[in-house]
Short mmCIF file of C-alpha atoms in Angstrom, two decimals:
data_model
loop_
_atom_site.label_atom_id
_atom_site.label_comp_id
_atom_site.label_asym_id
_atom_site.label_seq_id
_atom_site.Cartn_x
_atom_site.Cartn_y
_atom_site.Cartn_z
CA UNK A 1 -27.11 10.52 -6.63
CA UNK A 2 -26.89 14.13 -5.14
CA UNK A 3 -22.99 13.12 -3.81
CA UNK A 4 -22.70 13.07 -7.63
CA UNK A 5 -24.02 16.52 -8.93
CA UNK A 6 -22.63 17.95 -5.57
CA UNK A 7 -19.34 16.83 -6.90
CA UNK A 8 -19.30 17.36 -10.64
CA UNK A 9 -16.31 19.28 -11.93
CA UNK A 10 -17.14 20.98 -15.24
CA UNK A 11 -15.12 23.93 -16.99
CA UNK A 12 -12.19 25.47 -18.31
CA UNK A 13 -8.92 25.58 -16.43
CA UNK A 14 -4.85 26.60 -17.20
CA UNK A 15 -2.41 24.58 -14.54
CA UNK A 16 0.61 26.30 -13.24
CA UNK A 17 3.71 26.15 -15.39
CA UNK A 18 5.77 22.87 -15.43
CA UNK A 19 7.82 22.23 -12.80
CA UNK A 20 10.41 20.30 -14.04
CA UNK A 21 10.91 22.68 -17.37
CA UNK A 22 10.32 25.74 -14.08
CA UNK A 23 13.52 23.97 -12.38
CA UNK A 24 15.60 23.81 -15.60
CA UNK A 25 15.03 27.46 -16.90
CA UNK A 26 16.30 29.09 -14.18
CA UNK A 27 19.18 26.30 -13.94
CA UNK A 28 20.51 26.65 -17.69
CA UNK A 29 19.62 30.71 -17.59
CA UNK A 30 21.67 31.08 -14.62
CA UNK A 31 24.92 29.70 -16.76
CA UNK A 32 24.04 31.14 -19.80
CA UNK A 33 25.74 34.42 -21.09
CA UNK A 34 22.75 37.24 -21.36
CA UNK A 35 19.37 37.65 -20.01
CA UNK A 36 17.00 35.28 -20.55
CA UNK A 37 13.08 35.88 -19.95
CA UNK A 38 10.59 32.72 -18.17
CA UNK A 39 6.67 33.13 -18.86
CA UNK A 40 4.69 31.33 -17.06
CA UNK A 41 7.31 30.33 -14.48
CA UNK A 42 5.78 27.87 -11.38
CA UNK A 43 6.03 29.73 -8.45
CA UNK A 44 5.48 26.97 -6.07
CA UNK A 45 8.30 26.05 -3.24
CA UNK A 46 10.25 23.53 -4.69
CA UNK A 47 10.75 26.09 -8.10
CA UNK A 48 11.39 29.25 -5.39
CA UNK A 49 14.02 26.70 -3.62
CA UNK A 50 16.16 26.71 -7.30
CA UNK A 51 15.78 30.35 -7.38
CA UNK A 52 16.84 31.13 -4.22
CA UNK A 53 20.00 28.31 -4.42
CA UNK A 54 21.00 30.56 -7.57
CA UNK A 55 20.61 33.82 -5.93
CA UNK A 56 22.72 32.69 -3.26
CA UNK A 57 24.96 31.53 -5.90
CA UNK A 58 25.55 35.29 -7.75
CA UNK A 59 23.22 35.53 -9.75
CA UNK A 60 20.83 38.15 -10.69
CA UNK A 61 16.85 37.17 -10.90
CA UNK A 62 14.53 39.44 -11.23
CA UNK A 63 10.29 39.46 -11.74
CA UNK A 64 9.16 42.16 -14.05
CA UNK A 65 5.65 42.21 -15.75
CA UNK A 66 4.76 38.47 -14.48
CA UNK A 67 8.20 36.95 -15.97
CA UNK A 68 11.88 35.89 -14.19
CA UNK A 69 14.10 37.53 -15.73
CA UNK A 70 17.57 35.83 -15.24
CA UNK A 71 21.19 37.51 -15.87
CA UNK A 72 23.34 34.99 -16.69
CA UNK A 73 27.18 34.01 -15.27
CA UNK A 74 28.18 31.93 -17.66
CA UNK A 75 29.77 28.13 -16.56
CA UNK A 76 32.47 29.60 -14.79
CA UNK A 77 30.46 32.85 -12.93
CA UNK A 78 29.12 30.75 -10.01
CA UNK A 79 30.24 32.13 -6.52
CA UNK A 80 30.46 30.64 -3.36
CA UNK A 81 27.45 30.70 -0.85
CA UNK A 82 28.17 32.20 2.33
CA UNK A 83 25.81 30.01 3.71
CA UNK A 84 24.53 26.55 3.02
CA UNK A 85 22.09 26.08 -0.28
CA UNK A 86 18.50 25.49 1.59
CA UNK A 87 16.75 23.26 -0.98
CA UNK A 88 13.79 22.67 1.17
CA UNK A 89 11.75 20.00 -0.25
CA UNK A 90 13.17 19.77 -3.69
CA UNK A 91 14.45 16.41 -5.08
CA UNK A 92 14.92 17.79 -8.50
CA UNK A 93 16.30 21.17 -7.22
CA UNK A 94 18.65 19.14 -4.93
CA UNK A 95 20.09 16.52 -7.55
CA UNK A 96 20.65 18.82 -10.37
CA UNK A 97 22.63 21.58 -8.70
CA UNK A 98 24.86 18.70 -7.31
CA UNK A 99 25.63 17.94 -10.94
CA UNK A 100 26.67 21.27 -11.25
CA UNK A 101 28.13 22.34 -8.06
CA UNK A 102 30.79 19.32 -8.28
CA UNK A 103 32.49 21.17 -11.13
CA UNK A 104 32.73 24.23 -9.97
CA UNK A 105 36.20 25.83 -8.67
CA UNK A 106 34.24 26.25 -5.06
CA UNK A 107 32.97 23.84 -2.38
CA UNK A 108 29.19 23.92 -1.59
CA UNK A 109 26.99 22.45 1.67
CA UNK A 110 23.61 21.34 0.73
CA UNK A 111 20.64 21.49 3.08
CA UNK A 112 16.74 20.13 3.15
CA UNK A 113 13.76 20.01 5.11
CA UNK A 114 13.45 16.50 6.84
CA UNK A 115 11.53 14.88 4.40
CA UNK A 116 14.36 15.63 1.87
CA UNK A 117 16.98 14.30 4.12
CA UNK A 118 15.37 11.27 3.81
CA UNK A 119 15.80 11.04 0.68
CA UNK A 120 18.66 8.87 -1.09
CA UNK A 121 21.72 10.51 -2.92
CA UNK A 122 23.67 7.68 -3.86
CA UNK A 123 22.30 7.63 -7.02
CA UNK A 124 23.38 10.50 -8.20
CA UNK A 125 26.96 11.23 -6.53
CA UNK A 126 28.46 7.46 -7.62
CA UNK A 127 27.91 8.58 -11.42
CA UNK A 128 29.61 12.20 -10.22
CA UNK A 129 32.30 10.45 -8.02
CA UNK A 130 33.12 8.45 -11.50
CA UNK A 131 33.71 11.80 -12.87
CA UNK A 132 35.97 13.27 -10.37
CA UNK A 133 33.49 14.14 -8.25
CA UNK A 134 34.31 14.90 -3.90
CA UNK A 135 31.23 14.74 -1.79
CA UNK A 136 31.00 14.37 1.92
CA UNK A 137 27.19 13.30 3.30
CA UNK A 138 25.49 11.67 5.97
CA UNK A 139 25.42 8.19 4.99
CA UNK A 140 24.19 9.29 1.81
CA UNK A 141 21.44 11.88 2.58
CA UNK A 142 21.51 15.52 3.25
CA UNK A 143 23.29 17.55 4.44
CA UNK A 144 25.68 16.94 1.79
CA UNK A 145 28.93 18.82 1.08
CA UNK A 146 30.38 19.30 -2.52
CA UNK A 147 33.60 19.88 -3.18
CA UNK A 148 34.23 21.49 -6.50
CA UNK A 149 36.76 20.26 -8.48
CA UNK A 150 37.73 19.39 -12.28
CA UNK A 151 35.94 16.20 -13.80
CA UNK A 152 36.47 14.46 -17.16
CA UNK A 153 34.11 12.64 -18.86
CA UNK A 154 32.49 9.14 -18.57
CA UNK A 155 30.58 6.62 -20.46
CA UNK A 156 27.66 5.73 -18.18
CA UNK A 157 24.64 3.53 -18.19
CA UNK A 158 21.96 4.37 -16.04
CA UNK A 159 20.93 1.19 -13.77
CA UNK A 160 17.37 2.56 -14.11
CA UNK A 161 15.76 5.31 -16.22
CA UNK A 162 16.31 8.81 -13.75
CA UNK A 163 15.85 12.22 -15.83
CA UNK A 164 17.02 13.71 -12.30
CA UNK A 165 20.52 11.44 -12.46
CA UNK A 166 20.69 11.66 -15.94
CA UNK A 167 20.36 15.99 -15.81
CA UNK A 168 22.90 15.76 -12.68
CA UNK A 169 25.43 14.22 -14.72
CA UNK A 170 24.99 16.25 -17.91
CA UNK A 171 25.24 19.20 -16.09
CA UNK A 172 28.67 17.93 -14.50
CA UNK A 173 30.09 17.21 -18.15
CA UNK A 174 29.37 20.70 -19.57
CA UNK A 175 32.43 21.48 -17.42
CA UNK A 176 34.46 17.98 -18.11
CA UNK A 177 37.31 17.20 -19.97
CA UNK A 178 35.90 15.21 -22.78
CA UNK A 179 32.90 13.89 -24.19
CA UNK A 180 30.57 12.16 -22.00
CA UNK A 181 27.84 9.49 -23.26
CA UNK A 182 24.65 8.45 -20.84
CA UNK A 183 23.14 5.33 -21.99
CA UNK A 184 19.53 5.03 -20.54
CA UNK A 185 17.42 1.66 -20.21
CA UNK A 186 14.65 3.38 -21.44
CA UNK A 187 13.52 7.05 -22.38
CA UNK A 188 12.87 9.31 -19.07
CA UNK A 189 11.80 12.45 -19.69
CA UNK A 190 14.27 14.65 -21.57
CA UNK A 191 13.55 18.31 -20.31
CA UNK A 192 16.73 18.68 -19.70
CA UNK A 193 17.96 17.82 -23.04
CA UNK A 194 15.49 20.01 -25.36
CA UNK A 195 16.88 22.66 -23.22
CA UNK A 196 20.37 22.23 -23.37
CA UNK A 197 19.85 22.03 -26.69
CA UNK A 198 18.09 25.42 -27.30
CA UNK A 199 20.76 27.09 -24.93
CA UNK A 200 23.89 25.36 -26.60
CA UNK A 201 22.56 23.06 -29.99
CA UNK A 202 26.84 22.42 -30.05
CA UNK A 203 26.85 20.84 -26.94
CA UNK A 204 24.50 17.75 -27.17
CA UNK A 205 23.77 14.89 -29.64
CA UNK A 206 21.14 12.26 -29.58
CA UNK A 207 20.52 9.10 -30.63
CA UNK A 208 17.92 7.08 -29.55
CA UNK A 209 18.79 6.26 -25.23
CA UNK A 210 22.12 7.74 -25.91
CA UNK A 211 23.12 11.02 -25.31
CA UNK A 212 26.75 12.30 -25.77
CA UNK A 213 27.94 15.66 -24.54
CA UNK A 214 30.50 17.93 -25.69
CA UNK A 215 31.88 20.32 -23.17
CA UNK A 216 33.64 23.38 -24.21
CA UNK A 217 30.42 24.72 -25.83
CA UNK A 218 28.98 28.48 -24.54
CA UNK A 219 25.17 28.75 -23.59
CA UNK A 220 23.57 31.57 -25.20
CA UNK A 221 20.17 33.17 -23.37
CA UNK A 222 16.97 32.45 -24.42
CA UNK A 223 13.24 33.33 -24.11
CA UNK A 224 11.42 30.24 -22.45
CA UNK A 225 7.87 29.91 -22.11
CA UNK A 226 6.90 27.09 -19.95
CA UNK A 227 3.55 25.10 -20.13
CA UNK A 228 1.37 23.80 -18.09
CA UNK A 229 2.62 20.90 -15.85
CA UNK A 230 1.35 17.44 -16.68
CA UNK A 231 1.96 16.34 -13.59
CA UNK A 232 -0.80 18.81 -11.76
CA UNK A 233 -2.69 18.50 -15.02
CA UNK A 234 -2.75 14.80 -14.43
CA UNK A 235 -5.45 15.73 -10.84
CA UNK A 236 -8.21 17.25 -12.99
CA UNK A 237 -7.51 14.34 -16.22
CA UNK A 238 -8.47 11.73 -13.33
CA UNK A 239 -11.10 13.74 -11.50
CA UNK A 240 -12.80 14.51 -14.90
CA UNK A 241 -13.14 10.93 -15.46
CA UNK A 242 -14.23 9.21 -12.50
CA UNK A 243 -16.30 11.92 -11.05
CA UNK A 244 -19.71 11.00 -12.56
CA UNK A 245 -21.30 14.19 -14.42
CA UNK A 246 -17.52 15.86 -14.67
CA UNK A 247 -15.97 17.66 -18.01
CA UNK A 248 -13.02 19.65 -17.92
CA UNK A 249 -10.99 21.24 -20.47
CA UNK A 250 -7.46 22.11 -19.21
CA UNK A 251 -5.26 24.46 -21.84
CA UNK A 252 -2.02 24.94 -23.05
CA UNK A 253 -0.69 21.69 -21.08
CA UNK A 254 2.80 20.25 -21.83
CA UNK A 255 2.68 16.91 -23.84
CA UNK A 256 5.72 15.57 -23.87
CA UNK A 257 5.71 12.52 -25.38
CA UNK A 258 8.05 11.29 -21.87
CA UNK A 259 5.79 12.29 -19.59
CA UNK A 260 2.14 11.40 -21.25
CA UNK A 261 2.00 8.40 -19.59
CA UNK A 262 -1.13 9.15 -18.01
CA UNK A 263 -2.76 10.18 -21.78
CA UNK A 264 -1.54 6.27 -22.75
CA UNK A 265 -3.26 4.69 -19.22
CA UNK A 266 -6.32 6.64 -19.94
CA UNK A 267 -6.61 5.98 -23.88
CA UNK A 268 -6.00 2.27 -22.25
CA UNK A 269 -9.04 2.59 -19.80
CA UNK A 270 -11.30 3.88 -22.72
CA UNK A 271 -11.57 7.17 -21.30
CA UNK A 272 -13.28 9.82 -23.37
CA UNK A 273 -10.18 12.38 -23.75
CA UNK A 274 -10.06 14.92 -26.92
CA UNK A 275 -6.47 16.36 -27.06
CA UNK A 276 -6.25 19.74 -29.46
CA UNK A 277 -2.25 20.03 -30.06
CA UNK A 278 -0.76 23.95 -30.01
CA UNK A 279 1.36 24.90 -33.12
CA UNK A 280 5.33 24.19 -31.82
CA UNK A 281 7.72 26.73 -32.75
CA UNK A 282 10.53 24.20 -33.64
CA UNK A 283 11.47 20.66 -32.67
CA UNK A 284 13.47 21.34 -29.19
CA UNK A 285 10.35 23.93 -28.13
CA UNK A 286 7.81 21.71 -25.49
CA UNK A 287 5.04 20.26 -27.20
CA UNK A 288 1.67 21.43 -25.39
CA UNK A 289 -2.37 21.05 -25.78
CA UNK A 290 -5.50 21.63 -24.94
CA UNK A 291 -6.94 18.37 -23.16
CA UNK A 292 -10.77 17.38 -22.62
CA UNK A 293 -11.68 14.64 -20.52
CA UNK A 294 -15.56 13.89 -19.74
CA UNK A 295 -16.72 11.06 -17.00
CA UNK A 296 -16.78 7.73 -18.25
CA UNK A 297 -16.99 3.66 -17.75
CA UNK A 298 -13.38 2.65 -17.26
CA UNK A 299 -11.32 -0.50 -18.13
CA UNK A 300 -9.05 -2.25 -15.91
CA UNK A 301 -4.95 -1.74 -17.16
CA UNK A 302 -2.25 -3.03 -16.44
CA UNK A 303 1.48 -1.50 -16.31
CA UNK A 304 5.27 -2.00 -15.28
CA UNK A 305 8.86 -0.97 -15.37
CA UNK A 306 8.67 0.14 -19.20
CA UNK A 307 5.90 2.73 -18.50
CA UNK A 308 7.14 3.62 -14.79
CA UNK A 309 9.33 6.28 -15.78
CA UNK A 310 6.93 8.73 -18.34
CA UNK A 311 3.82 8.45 -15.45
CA UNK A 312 6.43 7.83 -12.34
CA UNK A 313 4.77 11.06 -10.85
CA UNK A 314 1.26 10.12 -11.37
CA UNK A 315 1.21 6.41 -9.74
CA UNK A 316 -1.24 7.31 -6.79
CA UNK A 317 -3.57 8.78 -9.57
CA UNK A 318 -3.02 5.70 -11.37
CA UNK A 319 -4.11 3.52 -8.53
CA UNK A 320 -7.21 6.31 -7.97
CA UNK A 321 -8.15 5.61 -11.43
CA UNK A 322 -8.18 1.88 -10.66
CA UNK A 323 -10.24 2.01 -8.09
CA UNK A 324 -12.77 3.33 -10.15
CA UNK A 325 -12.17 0.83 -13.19
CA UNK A 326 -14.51 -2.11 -13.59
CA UNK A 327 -11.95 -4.85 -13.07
CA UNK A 328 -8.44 -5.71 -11.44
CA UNK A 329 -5.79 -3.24 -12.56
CA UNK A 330 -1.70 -4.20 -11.77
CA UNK A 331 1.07 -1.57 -11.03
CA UNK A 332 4.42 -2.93 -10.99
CA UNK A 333 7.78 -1.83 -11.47
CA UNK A 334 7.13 1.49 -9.61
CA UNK A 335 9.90 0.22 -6.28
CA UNK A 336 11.26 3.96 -7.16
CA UNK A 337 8.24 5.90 -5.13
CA UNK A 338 9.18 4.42 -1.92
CA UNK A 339 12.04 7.31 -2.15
CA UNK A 340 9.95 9.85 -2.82
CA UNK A 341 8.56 12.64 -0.32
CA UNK A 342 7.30 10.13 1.13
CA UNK A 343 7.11 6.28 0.82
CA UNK A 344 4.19 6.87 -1.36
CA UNK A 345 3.38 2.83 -1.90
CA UNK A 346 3.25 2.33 1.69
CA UNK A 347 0.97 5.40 2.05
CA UNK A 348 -1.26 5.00 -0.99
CA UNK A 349 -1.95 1.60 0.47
CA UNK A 350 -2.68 2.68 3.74
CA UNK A 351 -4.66 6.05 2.89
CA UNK A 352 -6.88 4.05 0.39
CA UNK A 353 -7.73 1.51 2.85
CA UNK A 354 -9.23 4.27 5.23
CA UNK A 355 -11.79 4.84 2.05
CA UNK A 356 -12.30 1.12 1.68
CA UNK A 357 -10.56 1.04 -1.43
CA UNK A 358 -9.59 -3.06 -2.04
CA UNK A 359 -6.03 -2.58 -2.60
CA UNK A 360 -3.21 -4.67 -2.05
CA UNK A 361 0.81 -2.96 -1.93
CA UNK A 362 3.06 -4.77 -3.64
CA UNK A 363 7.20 -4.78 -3.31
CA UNK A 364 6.90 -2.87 -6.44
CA UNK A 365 3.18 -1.44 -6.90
CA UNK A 366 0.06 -2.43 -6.14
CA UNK A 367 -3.23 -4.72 -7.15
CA UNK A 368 -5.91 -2.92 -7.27
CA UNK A 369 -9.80 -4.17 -7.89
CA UNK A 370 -12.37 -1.19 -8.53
CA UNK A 371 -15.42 -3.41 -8.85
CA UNK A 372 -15.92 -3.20 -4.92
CA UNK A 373 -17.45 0.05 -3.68
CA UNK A 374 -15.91 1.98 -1.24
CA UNK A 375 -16.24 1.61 2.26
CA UNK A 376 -15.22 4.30 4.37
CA UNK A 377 -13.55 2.90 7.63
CA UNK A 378 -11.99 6.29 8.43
CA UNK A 379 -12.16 9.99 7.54
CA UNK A 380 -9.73 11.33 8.51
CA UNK A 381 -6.52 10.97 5.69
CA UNK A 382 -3.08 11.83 6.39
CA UNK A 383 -0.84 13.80 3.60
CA UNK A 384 2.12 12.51 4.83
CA UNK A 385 3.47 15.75 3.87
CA UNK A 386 3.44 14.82 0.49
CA UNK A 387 1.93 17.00 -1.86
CA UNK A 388 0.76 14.57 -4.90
CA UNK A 389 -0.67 12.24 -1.62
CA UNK A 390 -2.82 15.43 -0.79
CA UNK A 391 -4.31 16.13 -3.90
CA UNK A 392 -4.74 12.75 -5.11
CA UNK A 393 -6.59 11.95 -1.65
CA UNK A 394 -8.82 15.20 -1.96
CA UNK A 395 -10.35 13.94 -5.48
CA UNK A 396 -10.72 10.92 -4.05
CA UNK A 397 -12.84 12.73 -1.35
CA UNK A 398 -15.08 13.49 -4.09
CA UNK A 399 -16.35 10.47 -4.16
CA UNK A 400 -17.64 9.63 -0.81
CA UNK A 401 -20.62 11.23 1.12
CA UNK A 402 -18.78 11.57 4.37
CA UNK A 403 -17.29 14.64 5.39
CA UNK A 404 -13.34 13.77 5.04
CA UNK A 405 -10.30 15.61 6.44
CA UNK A 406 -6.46 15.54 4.94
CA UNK A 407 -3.65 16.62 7.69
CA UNK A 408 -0.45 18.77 6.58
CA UNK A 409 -2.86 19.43 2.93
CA UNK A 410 -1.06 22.37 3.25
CA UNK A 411 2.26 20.79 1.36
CA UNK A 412 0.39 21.22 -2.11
CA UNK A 413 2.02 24.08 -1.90
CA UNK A 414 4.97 22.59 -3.10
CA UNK A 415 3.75 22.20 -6.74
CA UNK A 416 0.60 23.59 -6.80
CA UNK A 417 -0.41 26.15 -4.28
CA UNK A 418 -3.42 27.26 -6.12
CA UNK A 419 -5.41 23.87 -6.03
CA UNK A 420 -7.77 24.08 -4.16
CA UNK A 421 -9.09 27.40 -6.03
CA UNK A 422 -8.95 26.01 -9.16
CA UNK A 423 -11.04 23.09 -7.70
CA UNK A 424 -13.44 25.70 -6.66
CA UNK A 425 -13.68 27.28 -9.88
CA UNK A 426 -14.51 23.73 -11.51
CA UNK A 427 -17.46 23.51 -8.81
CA UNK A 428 -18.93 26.45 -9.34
#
């Protein structure tokens, strides 16, 4: 079909840096003693929203020959804003820094665009209030106040697997009174733990879903290079194998083996992936590789709760990649992404029915049939202001003739605000 070698993505492409590692290097550099140096930091808003909290926080960040260079305070060399923390759009940004704010010897006021206000804290300041933790909020959302104070330590089970609750709280019992131990249901992804553990080996054990920390510990500076996010990766794995004609080659992406959920769904589908694994310096350095993915005939799959939290990002791929799968594919399990940027069941449902995608939303996911083709009751897509939404609707606009357009695309900028170049550059 000429659609089809209009469409074709074939090439070589490098992703921006990882977000969540992005997030975390500034976080643990900024309480560090020393400098520590970031390659290939993400420069997209939510990352810029961190850097800016910290800046406003005391601390010195700098950009020097394409790296952030950080000057660290230590636990203890935090000041106090003279103005409230703007975390724009940033869950992770938002969540963590609470963590750490509600030990400090200072009280903070948190602040977020209106999608992030939206956005449920609950989760992560009953955990902190166990601690010690003071917070004053708007029935739960932002603008939330933080009111430093001492904590001691806890033994806490997570009710579901959250790396974002999970960091909060281990950032809160670096400044505790004794040991604290998270129990998790099953393995999120553990960013936050391979760095704490480069920064500070002394201050964190593992063992298995458990993770004990031991506060008293100093955090050294370090050099951290971050790879390529799986997450934005995850765009050009599924256009690469359900755009017919498509092969695409990303490099040096982070492989994590809690966030290559989407490798395991398309190893499930039968997808013709190659993955060419980078040399590791040592066991707490990010895993990363060189991934090739080539158009394909896919299998149905099926997934729930267990695999929710290493793909949680990439569930409106997932249903994408379903739609093009010759059979009924299941997502359940996935009840967390209604308190996301946006409700992003609701709006994958409603955004694939435009394209005449036979999906049906679920409390908890969706059921999805790609045997039907497509029929397009409506051009023109909606964003939602959500920047996965946006990118996963414009490969989907691959796929059909019409002319489509996507409102507020603009919030890719949040993660990755060179997309639509590097879709270019795949088309050309």
């Amino acid at each position: 079909m000429a659609e089809q070698d209009r469409t074709k993505l074939t090439g070589r492409i490098t992703v921006p840096g990882d977000k969540s590692i992005s997030h975390r290097s500034i976080i643990f550099a900024a309480i560090s003693t020393g400098v520590t140096t970031i390659d290939n930091f993400l420069k997209s808003a939510d990352c810029l929203s961190t850097m800016q909290a910290f800046k406003d926080l005391g601390v010195k960040i700098d950009e020097r020959d394409g790296q952030v260079v950080v000057t660290g305070v230590g636990l203890k060399g935090l000041t106090q804003s003279n103005q409230p923390l703007d975390m724009g759009n940033s869950g992770t940004s938002t969540r963590l820094i609470t963590g750490l704010l509600a030990g400090q010897d200072f009280d903070s006021t948190l602040v977020g665009d209106a999608s992030l206000s939206k956005r449920p804290m609950a989760r992560v300041t009953d955990p902190l209030s166990q601690m010690g933790a003071n917070f004053t909020s708007t029935e739960n959302h932002l603008p939330l106040t933080v009111f430093g104070r001492p904590l001691h330590g806890i033994h806490y089970r997570l009710p579901v697997a959250s790396a974002q609750v999970k960091s909060a709280i281990i950032l809160a019992a670096l400044q505790s009174t004794g040991d604290t131990v998270i129990e998790e249901p099953t393995a999120s992804r553990d960013h936050t733990e391979r760095m704490l553990a480069a920064f500070s080996p002394a201050s964190i054990d593992r063992e298995d879903h458990k993770i004990t920390i031991h506060p008293g510990h100093p955090l050294t500076a370090q050099h951290v290079t971050v790879p390529g996010d799986i997450s934005s990766a995850a765009f050009w794995l599924v256009a690469g194998a359900i755009v017919p004609g498509s092969s695409i080659t990303i490099e040096n992406v982070g492989i994590n083996q809690t966030r290559t959920g989407i490798l395991s769904v398309l190893k499930q589908m039968g997808a013709q992936l190659a993955i060419q694994e980078r040399p590791q310096a040592n066991e707490e350095t990010e895993p990363s590789a060189d991934i090739t993915i080539t158009a394909s005939a896919l299998k149905p799959f099926e997934i729930g709760s267990e695999e929710i939290p290493a793909l949680v990002d990439e569930v409106p791929l997932l249903a994408l990649l379903a739609a093009r799968a010759d059979g009924v594919s299941r997502i359940t399990g996935a009840e967390e992404l209604r308190f996301k940027e946006s409700d992003r069941l609701a709006v994958v449902a409603e955004e694939f029915h435009k394209l005449g995608i036979a999906i049906e939303e679920l409390p908890d996911g969706f059921v999805i049939d790609g045997r039907q083709s497509w029929q397009v009751q409506n051009t023109d897509l909606d964003s939602h202001q959500d920047h996965r939404i946006a990118m996963t609707l414009k490969i989907a606009s691959l796929l059909v003739p019409e002319d489509v357009t996507i409102r507020d695309f603009d919030a890719v900028n949040i993660s990755y605000p060179s997309f639509l170049a590097d879709l270019q550059r795949l088309r050309s």
